[in-house]
Each structure stands twice: as C-alpha cells, then as structure tokens.
Amino acid sequence: MRYFLISIFISVLLSSCWKEEIPIDKVDRRETTYQTIEMGSTYNNVVWYDLSEGQVVKTMQKDAWELLVSRKDGLYYLQLNTALFGQAARTESSEWTAVMSEAGLTYKTDAPSGGIDSLVIGDWMREQKIWILDRGYTTQGLPYPKLKIRCYDFQENGFTMEYGALNSTQGETLFIPINEGDLGLGIKLSSDEIIQVYPVQWDLCFTQYVHLFYDPYTPYLVTGVLINDKAGVRAQRVFQEYDSVDFNSIQENNYSSYSNVIGYDWKFFDLDAGQYTVYPEYVYAIKTPDERVYKLHFLDFYNPQGERGYPLFAFGE
C-alpha cells in the first residue's frame, strides 16, 4: 500500500512539471482557385501575383522603367529590362569623349535565372567604365535610341549616373537614391524618372523576358512566369496529375530558386493552328518563404474573345 501511494505522489508531481500543450493555429488551406492574368494581346502588362492572398498585387506597363537598381551587402547592382529586350555592351574606357560609337562592341543581356552573377552590368558598375545601353523596344515596337552610361560617386544613400547619346561630348547626370536592402527600384532615363517597381509582397511575375539559347548564343523574347527568388520562393515541376498531387512525395532537393524555373514552356505555338496551346499536365509545386506549398497548372492562354496574353491557371494548397 505504501508503494502504491508513493507511485501516485510521483505521478502527480511529474504531471505538475509538464508544460501545458499549446494549440497550433490551423493553416487555412486554399482550395482550388482559378485566376486569369491580363497581360494583354501585346504582352504590355507586367503582373505580380501573391498566392497566399490569391490576387494580383500590382500591374505595370513593361516600359515604365529601363533599368532596375538594387543594393545588397553594400554593393549596387544594375539589371536590364529584358521585357523590352534590353541589352548592354561594356567598353574599356572611363572617359566620356573616348567612346563615341558602338563599333566593335558585343551586346549581351541578363540571364533569366535571376542570379546576381548572371547580370551583364550587375555590380561591374563600380568600375566606372562606360557602358552602351540598348534599351530595346517601346510598347509600339520602335527601338529606343542607344545611350552610353557611366556610374560613379557611390555613397551610402545612392550614386550618380551619367548618360547621353552615343556621340555626346557631355552627358546628363541623375542621382539615384537607394538604401541597403532596396530591390527593384526602376530608372527611366527617357524621362528622368525613378520609381518603385516591385510590390512589397509577391510570388509570381507574369512578364516578357529574354530566354538565352547557347548553341549558338541567341537571346529570344518569350512570355512566361518568374518566381520571386529574392524573397525565397522556390518551385519545381512535379510529374503527377494536378488533382492527385501527393504533397508528401514532393522531393525537397528538387526545388529550384532560379527565377525562370516555371518559365515559358508550359505552352507552345502550334504553327498549323496558328495559336498557342498550353500543357495542363505540366504541374508545378511552389514553396513560399513561409513554407506553404502550392500546386499550380495552366489551363489556357486566351480570353473568351480569343485574344492571346490572358493566361488562365488553377492553383491550390
């Protein structure tokens, strides 16, 4: 009897030391949502989408900026607007009047993977060399005049950009204010504008961009989807039917942080039919920074009026 009472006493004592269970908030799982993105028949709109909110968070004309500037780890980075087919060529001179033409230069464009080391100008702007900037084409399909640019006077709160025509003997200057951690500040040299391009929160960006083929090297303008790799969004294609995706079987190490991991080839252009056809069997798993996982596939590329540039997709959690 004494041992029985001792056992009860010990049990009560231990139970008083155990922490009370804390209930875990249930995550509201998103049922299948159908969404049409209005890029337009000429793909002039760049559209940012947030999966957790299930809505478009921003839409801008793709010619609202010509360069993007970011600052990370104390360094500044320049990114071309490849939605306009932007390209750039590096010269070996820092003297403005020593560069008066583009003769002998080779143009390149930013790789669509999104990595800092894949940018043509990137942080090479710190060398203060003169670059020839091909800003690509306006939304009316007209080529922008090429410019020469040079960046200098780097400070904690920004830097100065000099720009002008190829044959100019003196450039105009524009101070670019930017702080540590700023991403996606847009520069439009044709109107001396500096604007915020990226929204605060987004997962997918529907846009035109340049895809690079390497054999031979050929930049090609495509229309597709980029993920927010800078915020930690990752994605992969899963070889399962959309309605029966098993989230538990998705391999963690198959996720990619390349911004073009979804890309453009979920559709193809049928020459015989003269129109695009999507692959609904291409299913993508998308993991957001808060560790939520979504499945997504595309269903159409046309609106009810038969106009292209209106991708319809379904996604769920």
C-alpha angles and dihedrals in degrees: 000000000000091000090049092054091047090053091052091049092051092048092052091046094052094045090055089058096052115101116245112253113258113217114234116228111248113240112231104238113217114236118217110304124193117211134179118203116210105217092147131234092283092042092238094144124081108204128195119202133195115208098197092054092037093223148098108266100186142005125191137170108258091233093058088102138022101194134024121214127197135176122212132159090358095304130109122224131196121207127190123233098244091177083076092041091254118186137172140201125206122225127199095231134088093187112099098214093045090073113060103146144020095243114143095007127128120220122215135175136215116276113244094233090089098227118143090232090056094062118107096218098015111139092339084096086085089073087069091224120152115257127196108226121207102191092191124222136337120238086263090060096251120136118248115234110259117251136198115226137186129185123209145140094063112196137171092264102037147308141250125257122201116201140167147134119309092254097041118126093203129027133215118247132225126184111222111207111206135152134209110286095020112140128184104016107164126221121198107187094182089069104018091245128152114194140168107252108175119066118232095255130020141137107193133035120198108204149122115267139161119268116200123224112192106195089088106000104256126162110210128186112234137171118232150106130299124193125224095255092164090065094045102262112154133184145182138182113251122204097224134102112267096238093051103040110152105212091192091062096054109115113234094209092057093069115108129205093201105125092226096050089119092034126152109303097088081096135039135199113246106211093195094052094035094225145084123270122195128218106232088181089068101095123184130201112210123193117198126206091263089059095251114144124212132187118217139177136171123245107177145357098205135072122230089270090060096251117144122227097063105105114194118203138171125216138173142166 
